[in-house]
């Protein structure tokens, strides 16, 4: 293979030299005989097309593995043409038989060069089309891949909302239960939608932790590699938060329960989920918290509102029982 590449490189150098010499001859030598001027003009026109593409022809012949005989044949034609043109420049005007003979020879060589140009251009256009199709195919595959969907998404814990009510005590209880005197150094937060896609969740975790998002052969392969990745990042405690898990999908999250030291999972949900050693149920809001939440939601944070407090209480007495089972926001 190495010898073939070197051989093609040497052949390309010879091709470039032959083309340059022929071009200079056509351009500088000229003809003293009127009969040769038309064919020399055609030569120059074809060489003008061929000269800028010499390097591209070398590369194309190597990429497409075109037969070396084609290039060798053209090199011979160009060398023959150069010699003929030099001979023609010495032919006297009265020597018509020689003029006719060499015009035929030059015409055949000019056609050979023109054919090479045509074949090369067609091959180049075909290669360019293939390259464009390959690029389009690659783009389509990337757009279908979950990697494109997770690009730029984070698994860091989001900051607290600007306004909360009734969460101070529940948070303290939950922290005590979760931490148990062990600080969670690695916390990964993943929101879960109703249309669950476990592969996207794993891809997202991989992208956030390692900066890469490999494609997996199956769900089993994905979770196997995720476990290995979590093991490699160290022995520090890890907390995986799966936010807003919908009822019916909790059994699929069993795959995230790796038997690893210092590894915990926290799932937030609006319904009670089985299979956890500890469950914390948020109680409904008390009336005073409900009042604060309603004021905030209605942009009535300030007591200077023109709406009387008694009127708001009447609204609460009607609204709160309707949403009595909703936990605090």
CSV table of C-alpha atoms in Angstrom, one decimal:
chain,number,residue,atom,x,y,z
A,1,UNK,CA,0.0,0.0,0.0
A,2,UNK,CA,2.8,2.4,0.9
A,3,UNK,CA,4.6,1.7,-2.4
A,4,UNK,CA,1.4,2.4,-4.3
A,5,UNK,CA,0.9,5.7,-2.6
A,6,UNK,CA,4.5,6.7,-3.3
A,7,UNK,CA,4.1,5.6,-6.9
A,8,UNK,CA,1.0,7.7,-7.3
A,9,UNK,CA,2.7,10.7,-5.8
A,10,UNK,CA,5.6,10.4,-8.2
A,11,UNK,CA,3.2,10.0,-11.1
A,12,UNK,CA,1.4,13.1,-10.0
A,13,UNK,CA,4.6,15.1,-10.1
A,14,UNK,CA,5.4,13.9,-13.6
A,15,UNK,CA,1.9,14.8,-14.7
A,16,UNK,CA,2.3,18.3,-13.3
A,17,UNK,CA,5.6,18.8,-15.0
A,18,UNK,CA,4.4,17.6,-18.4
A,19,UNK,CA,1.4,19.8,-18.3
A,20,UNK,CA,3.5,22.9,-17.4
A,21,UNK,CA,6.0,22.3,-20.2
A,22,UNK,CA,3.2,21.8,-22.8
A,23,UNK,CA,1.4,24.9,-21.6
A,24,UNK,CA,4.6,27.0,-21.8
A,25,UNK,CA,5.2,25.6,-25.3
A,26,UNK,CA,1.7,26.4,-26.6
A,27,UNK,CA,1.8,29.9,-25.0
A,28,UNK,CA,5.4,31.0,-26.0
A,29,UNK,CA,6.5,29.1,-29.1
A,30,UNK,CA,3.6,30.0,-31.4
A,31,UNK,CA,3.3,29.0,-35.0
A,32,UNK,CA,4.6,30.5,-38.2
A,33,UNK,CA,2.0,28.7,-40.2
A,34,UNK,CA,-1.5,30.0,-40.3
A,35,UNK,CA,-2.9,26.4,-40.5
A,36,UNK,CA,-1.8,25.7,-36.9
A,37,UNK,CA,-3.2,28.7,-35.2
A,38,UNK,CA,-6.7,27.3,-34.8
A,39,UNK,CA,-5.6,24.0,-33.2
A,40,UNK,CA,-3.1,25.8,-30.9
A,41,UNK,CA,-5.9,28.0,-29.7
A,42,UNK,CA,-8.0,24.9,-28.9
A,43,UNK,CA,-5.0,23.4,-27.1
A,44,UNK,CA,-4.6,26.5,-25.0
A,45,UNK,CA,-8.3,26.6,-24.1
A,46,UNK,CA,-8.2,23.0,-22.9
A,47,UNK,CA,-5.0,23.5,-20.9
A,48,UNK,CA,-6.4,26.6,-19.3
A,49,UNK,CA,-9.2,24.4,-17.9
A,50,UNK,CA,-6.8,21.6,-16.9
A,51,UNK,CA,-3.9,23.6,-15.3
A,52,UNK,CA,-5.7,25.0,-12.2
A,53,UNK,CA,-7.0,21.4,-11.4
A,54,UNK,CA,-3.6,19.6,-11.4
A,55,UNK,CA,-3.5,19.2,-7.6
A,56,UNK,CA,-7.2,18.2,-7.5
A,57,UNK,CA,-6.6,15.6,-10.2
A,58,UNK,CA,-3.7,14.1,-8.3
A,59,UNK,CA,-5.9,13.9,-5.1
A,60,UNK,CA,-8.9,12.6,-7.0
A,61,UNK,CA,-7.0,9.8,-8.8
A,62,UNK,CA,-5.7,8.6,-5.4
A,63,UNK,CA,-9.1,8.9,-3.6
A,64,UNK,CA,-11.0,7.1,-6.3
A,65,UNK,CA,-8.2,4.6,-7.0
A,66,UNK,CA,-8.3,5.4,-10.7
A,67,UNK,CA,-6.0,3.3,-13.0
A,68,UNK,CA,-2.5,4.8,-13.3
A,69,UNK,CA,-2.7,4.0,-17.1
A,70,UNK,CA,-5.1,6.9,-17.7
A,71,UNK,CA,-2.7,9.4,-16.3
A,72,UNK,CA,0.4,7.8,-17.9
A,73,UNK,CA,-1.4,7.9,-21.3
A,74,UNK,CA,-2.2,11.6,-20.9
A,75,UNK,CA,1.4,12.4,-19.9
A,76,UNK,CA,2.6,10.7,-23.0
A,77,UNK,CA,0.0,12.6,-25.1
A,78,UNK,CA,1.2,15.9,-23.6
A,79,UNK,CA,4.8,15.2,-24.2
A,80,UNK,CA,4.1,14.2,-27.8
A,81,UNK,CA,2.0,17.3,-28.3
A,82,UNK,CA,4.9,19.5,-27.0
A,83,UNK,CA,7.3,17.9,-29.4
A,84,UNK,CA,4.9,18.2,-32.3
A,85,UNK,CA,4.2,21.9,-31.6
A,86,UNK,CA,8.0,22.6,-31.6
A,87,UNK,CA,8.3,20.8,-34.9
A,88,UNK,CA,5.3,22.6,-36.4
A,89,UNK,CA,6.9,26.0,-35.5
A,90,UNK,CA,9.8,25.1,-37.9
A,91,UNK,CA,7.7,23.9,-40.8
A,92,UNK,CA,7.8,26.3,-43.8
A,93,UNK,CA,4.7,27.8,-45.3
A,94,UNK,CA,5.1,26.0,-48.6
A,95,UNK,CA,5.3,22.5,-47.0
A,96,UNK,CA,1.6,21.7,-47.2
A,97,UNK,CA,1.8,17.9,-46.9
A,98,UNK,CA,3.7,18.2,-43.6
A,99,UNK,CA,1.3,20.8,-42.3
A,100,UNK,CA,-1.7,18.6,-43.0
A,101,UNK,CA,0.0,15.6,-41.4
A,102,UNK,CA,0.8,17.4,-38.2
A,103,UNK,CA,-2.5,19.2,-38.0
A,104,UNK,CA,-4.2,15.7,-37.9
A,105,UNK,CA,-1.7,14.6,-35.2
A,106,UNK,CA,-2.3,17.7,-33.0
A,107,UNK,CA,-6.0,17.4,-33.4
A,108,UNK,CA,-6.0,13.8,-32.1
A,109,UNK,CA,-3.9,14.8,-29.1
A,110,UNK,CA,-6.1,17.8,-28.4
A,111,UNK,CA,-9.2,15.6,-28.4
A,112,UNK,CA,-7.4,13.2,-26.0
A,113,UNK,CA,-6.7,16.0,-23.6
A,114,UNK,CA,-10.3,17.3,-23.9
A,115,UNK,CA,-11.6,13.8,-23.1
A,116,UNK,CA,-9.5,13.6,-20.0
A,117,UNK,CA,-10.8,17.0,-18.8
A,118,UNK,CA,-14.4,15.8,-19.4
A,119,UNK,CA,-13.8,12.5,-17.5
A,120,UNK,CA,-12.1,14.3,-14.7
A,121,UNK,CA,-14.8,16.9,-14.3
A,122,UNK,CA,-17.5,14.3,-14.3
A,123,UNK,CA,-15.6,12.3,-11.6
A,124,UNK,CA,-15.1,15.4,-9.6
A,125,UNK,CA,-18.8,16.3,-9.7
A,126,UNK,CA,-19.8,12.8,-8.8
A,127,UNK,CA,-17.4,12.8,-5.8
A,128,UNK,CA,-18.7,16.2,-4.7
A,129,UNK,CA,-22.3,14.9,-4.9
A,130,UNK,CA,-21.3,11.8,-2.8
A,131,UNK,CA,-19.7,14.0,-0.2
A,132,UNK,CA,-22.8,16.2,0.1
A,133,UNK,CA,-25.0,13.2,0.4
A,134,UNK,CA,-22.8,11.7,3.1
A,135,UNK,CA,-22.8,15.0,5.0
A,136,UNK,CA,-26.6,15.2,4.8
A,137,UNK,CA,-26.9,11.6,6.0
A,138,UNK,CA,-24.6,12.3,8.9
A,139,UNK,CA,-26.7,15.4,9.8
A,140,UNK,CA,-29.9,13.4,9.7
A,141,UNK,CA,-28.5,10.7,11.9
A,142,UNK,CA,-27.3,13.3,14.4
A,143,UNK,CA,-30.7,14.9,14.5
A,144,UNK,CA,-32.3,11.6,15.2
A,145,UNK,CA,-29.8,10.8,17.9
A,146,UNK,CA,-30.6,11.5,21.6
A,147,UNK,CA,-27.3,13.2,21.8
A,148,UNK,CA,-28.7,16.2,19.9
A,149,UNK,CA,-31.6,16.3,22.2
A,150,UNK,CA,-29.5,16.5,25.3
A,151,UNK,CA,-26.8,18.8,24.1
A,152,UNK,CA,-26.4,21.7,26.5
A,153,UNK,CA,-28.7,20.2,29.1
A,154,UNK,CA,-27.4,20.1,32.7
A,155,UNK,CA,-27.9,17.8,35.6
A,156,UNK,CA,-27.0,20.3,38.2
A,157,UNK,CA,-29.4,21.1,41.0
A,158,UNK,CA,-31.5,24.2,40.1
A,159,UNK,CA,-31.7,27.1,42.4
A,160,UNK,CA,-34.7,27.6,44.7
A,161,UNK,CA,-37.7,29.5,43.4
A,162,UNK,CA,-38.1,33.1,44.3
A,163,UNK,CA,-41.2,32.4,46.5
A,164,UNK,CA,-42.0,29.3,48.6
A,165,UNK,CA,-44.4,28.7,51.5
A,166,UNK,CA,-44.7,25.9,54.0
A,167,UNK,CA,-41.4,24.2,53.1
A,168,UNK,CA,-39.0,25.1,55.9
A,169,UNK,CA,-39.9,22.3,58.2
A,170,UNK,CA,-40.4,19.5,55.5
A,171,UNK,CA,-37.0,20.4,54.1
A,172,UNK,CA,-35.3,20.0,57.4
A,173,UNK,CA,-36.8,16.6,58.0
A,174,UNK,CA,-35.9,15.5,54.5
A,175,UNK,CA,-32.3,16.7,54.8
A,176,UNK,CA,-31.8,14.8,58.0
A,177,UNK,CA,-33.2,11.6,56.5
A,178,UNK,CA,-31.1,12.0,53.3
A,179,UNK,CA,-27.8,13.0,54.7
A,180,UNK,CA,-27.6,11.1,57.9
A,181,UNK,CA,-24.4,12.8,58.7
A,182,UNK,CA,-23.0,12.2,55.2
A,183,UNK,CA,-22.5,15.1,52.9
A,184,UNK,CA,-23.7,14.4,49.4
A,185,UNK,CA,-20.7,15.6,47.3
A,186,UNK,CA,-22.2,14.5,44.0
A,187,UNK,CA,-25.8,15.5,43.3
A,188,UNK,CA,-27.4,14.9,39.9
A,189,UNK,CA,-30.8,16.4,39.2
A,190,UNK,CA,-32.8,15.0,36.3
A,191,UNK,CA,-36.4,16.2,35.5
A,192,UNK,CA,-38.7,13.3,34.3
A,193,UNK,CA,-41.6,13.9,31.9
A,194,UNK,CA,-44.8,12.0,31.5
A,195,UNK,CA,-43.4,10.6,28.2
A,196,UNK,CA,-40.6,8.7,29.8
A,197,UNK,CA,-37.4,8.0,27.9
A,198,UNK,CA,-34.9,6.2,30.0
A,199,UNK,CA,-32.2,6.3,27.3
A,200,UNK,CA,-32.4,10.1,27.1
A,201,UNK,CA,-32.0,10.3,30.9
A,202,UNK,CA,-28.9,8.1,30.8
A,203,UNK,CA,-27.5,10.0,27.9
A,204,UNK,CA,-28.0,13.2,29.8
A,205,UNK,CA,-26.2,11.9,32.9
A,206,UNK,CA,-23.3,10.7,30.7
A,207,UNK,CA,-23.0,14.1,29.0
A,208,UNK,CA,-23.1,16.0,32.2
A,209,UNK,CA,-20.6,13.8,34.1
A,210,UNK,CA,-18.1,12.9,31.4
A,211,UNK,CA,-18.7,15.4,28.6
A,212,UNK,CA,-19.6,12.5,26.3
A,213,UNK,CA,-22.8,10.9,25.3
A,214,UNK,CA,-22.2,7.5,23.6
A,215,UNK,CA,-24.9,5.6,21.9
A,216,UNK,CA,-25.8,2.4,23.6
A,217,UNK,CA,-26.8,-1.0,22.1
A,218,UNK,CA,-29.7,-1.5,24.5
A,219,UNK,CA,-31.2,-0.4,27.8
A,220,UNK,CA,-29.1,-3.0,29.6
A,221,UNK,CA,-25.9,-1.8,28.0
A,222,UNK,CA,-26.8,1.8,28.9
A,223,UNK,CA,-27.4,1.1,32.6
A,224,UNK,CA,-24.3,-1.1,32.8
A,225,UNK,CA,-22.1,1.7,31.5
A,226,UNK,CA,-23.8,4.2,33.8
A,227,UNK,CA,-23.0,2.1,36.8
A,228,UNK,CA,-19.4,1.8,35.7
A,229,UNK,CA,-19.3,5.6,35.2
A,230,UNK,CA,-20.7,6.3,38.7
A,231,UNK,CA,-18.2,3.9,40.2
A,232,UNK,CA,-15.3,5.6,38.5
A,233,UNK,CA,-16.1,9.2,39.7
A,234,UNK,CA,-15.1,8.2,43.2
A,235,UNK,CA,-16.2,6.9,46.5
A,236,UNK,CA,-17.8,10.1,47.6
A,237,UNK,CA,-21.6,9.9,48.4
A,238,UNK,CA,-23.8,10.3,45.3
A,239,UNK,CA,-27.4,11.5,45.3
A,240,UNK,CA,-29.5,11.0,42.1
A,241,UNK,CA,-32.7,13.2,42.1
A,242,UNK,CA,-35.4,12.1,39.7
A,243,UNK,CA,-37.9,15.0,39.7
A,244,UNK,CA,-41.6,14.6,38.9
A,245,UNK,CA,-41.9,10.9,38.4
A,246,UNK,CA,-45.4,9.9,37.1
A,247,UNK,CA,-47.5,7.1,38.4
A,248,UNK,CA,-47.0,3.9,36.4
A,249,UNK,CA,-43.4,4.6,35.5
A,250,UNK,CA,-41.8,3.9,38.9
A,251,UNK,CA,-41.0,0.3,38.1
A,252,UNK,CA,-38.9,1.3,35.1
A,253,UNK,CA,-36.7,3.4,37.5
A,254,UNK,CA,-35.8,0.2,39.4
A,255,UNK,CA,-32.9,0.1,36.9
A,256,UNK,CA,-31.3,3.1,38.5
A,257,UNK,CA,-31.1,1.3,41.9
A,258,UNK,CA,-27.5,0.2,41.7
A,259,UNK,CA,-26.1,-1.7,44.7
A,260,UNK,CA,-23.3,0.7,45.4
A,261,UNK,CA,-22.0,2.2,48.7
A,262,UNK,CA,-23.0,5.8,49.4
A,263,UNK,CA,-25.4,5.9,46.5
A,264,UNK,CA,-29.0,7.2,47.1
A,265,UNK,CA,-32.0,8.0,44.9
A,266,UNK,CA,-34.6,10.7,45.6
A,267,UNK,CA,-37.8,10.7,43.6
A,268,UNK,CA,-40.3,13.5,43.7
A,269,UNK,CA,-43.8,12.6,42.7
A,270,UNK,CA,-47.4,13.7,43.1
A,271,UNK,CA,-48.5,10.1,43.9
A,272,UNK,CA,-47.2,7.6,46.4
A,273,UNK,CA,-44.7,5.2,45.0
A,274,UNK,CA,-43.9,1.7,46.3
A,275,UNK,CA,-40.4,0.2,46.8
A,276,UNK,CA,-38.7,2.9,48.9
A,277,UNK,CA,-37.3,2.5,52.4
A,278,UNK,CA,-38.4,6.0,53.3
A,279,UNK,CA,-41.3,8.2,52.0
A,280,UNK,CA,-42.0,11.7,53.0
A,281,UNK,CA,-45.5,13.0,52.4
A,282,UNK,CA,-46.0,16.7,52.1
A,283,UNK,CA,-49.1,17.8,54.0
A,284,UNK,CA,-51.7,20.3,52.5
A,285,UNK,CA,-51.0,24.0,53.1
A,286,UNK,CA,-52.4,25.6,56.2
A,287,UNK,CA,-54.8,28.5,55.8
A,288,UNK,CA,-52.3,31.2,56.5
A,289,UNK,CA,-49.8,29.7,54.0
A,290,UNK,CA,-52.7,29.3,51.5
A,291,UNK,CA,-53.5,33.0,52.0
A,292,UNK,CA,-49.8,33.9,51.3
A,293,UNK,CA,-49.7,31.7,48.2
A,294,UNK,CA,-53.0,33.1,46.8
A,295,UNK,CA,-51.8,36.7,47.4
A,296,UNK,CA,-48.5,36.0,45.6
A,297,UNK,CA,-50.2,34.2,42.7
A,298,UNK,CA,-52.6,37.1,42.2
A,299,UNK,CA,-49.8,39.6,42.5
A,300,UNK,CA,-51.2,40.9,45.8
A,301,UNK,CA,-48.0,40.6,47.9
A,302,UNK,CA,-48.6,43.9,49.6
A,303,UNK,CA,-51.2,44.4,52.3
A,304,UNK,CA,-52.0,47.8,50.7
A,305,UNK,CA,-54.2,46.1,48.1
A,306,UNK,CA,-57.6,47.7,47.6
A,307,UNK,CA,-59.2,44.3,48.0
A,308,UNK,CA,-60.5,43.8,51.6
A,309,UNK,CA,-58.9,41.0,53.6
A,310,UNK,CA,-62.4,39.6,54.4
A,311,UNK,CA,-63.1,39.3,50.7
A,312,UNK,CA,-59.9,37.3,50.2
A,313,UNK,CA,-60.8,35.1,53.1
A,314,UNK,CA,-64.2,34.3,51.5
A,315,UNK,CA,-62.4,33.4,48.3
A,316,UNK,CA,-60.0,31.2,50.2
A,317,UNK,CA,-62.9,29.5,52.0
A,318,UNK,CA,-64.2,28.5,48.6
A,319,UNK,CA,-61.0,27.8,46.7
A,320,UNK,CA,-58.8,26.0,49.3
A,321,UNK,CA,-61.2,23.1,50.0
A,322,UNK,CA,-61.2,22.4,46.2
A,323,UNK,CA,-57.5,21.9,46.2
A,324,UNK,CA,-57.1,20.6,49.8
A,325,UNK,CA,-55.1,17.6,48.7
A,326,UNK,CA,-52.5,19.6,46.8
A,327,UNK,CA,-49.1,19.8,48.6
A,328,UNK,CA,-47.4,23.1,49.2
A,329,UNK,CA,-45.6,24.7,46.2
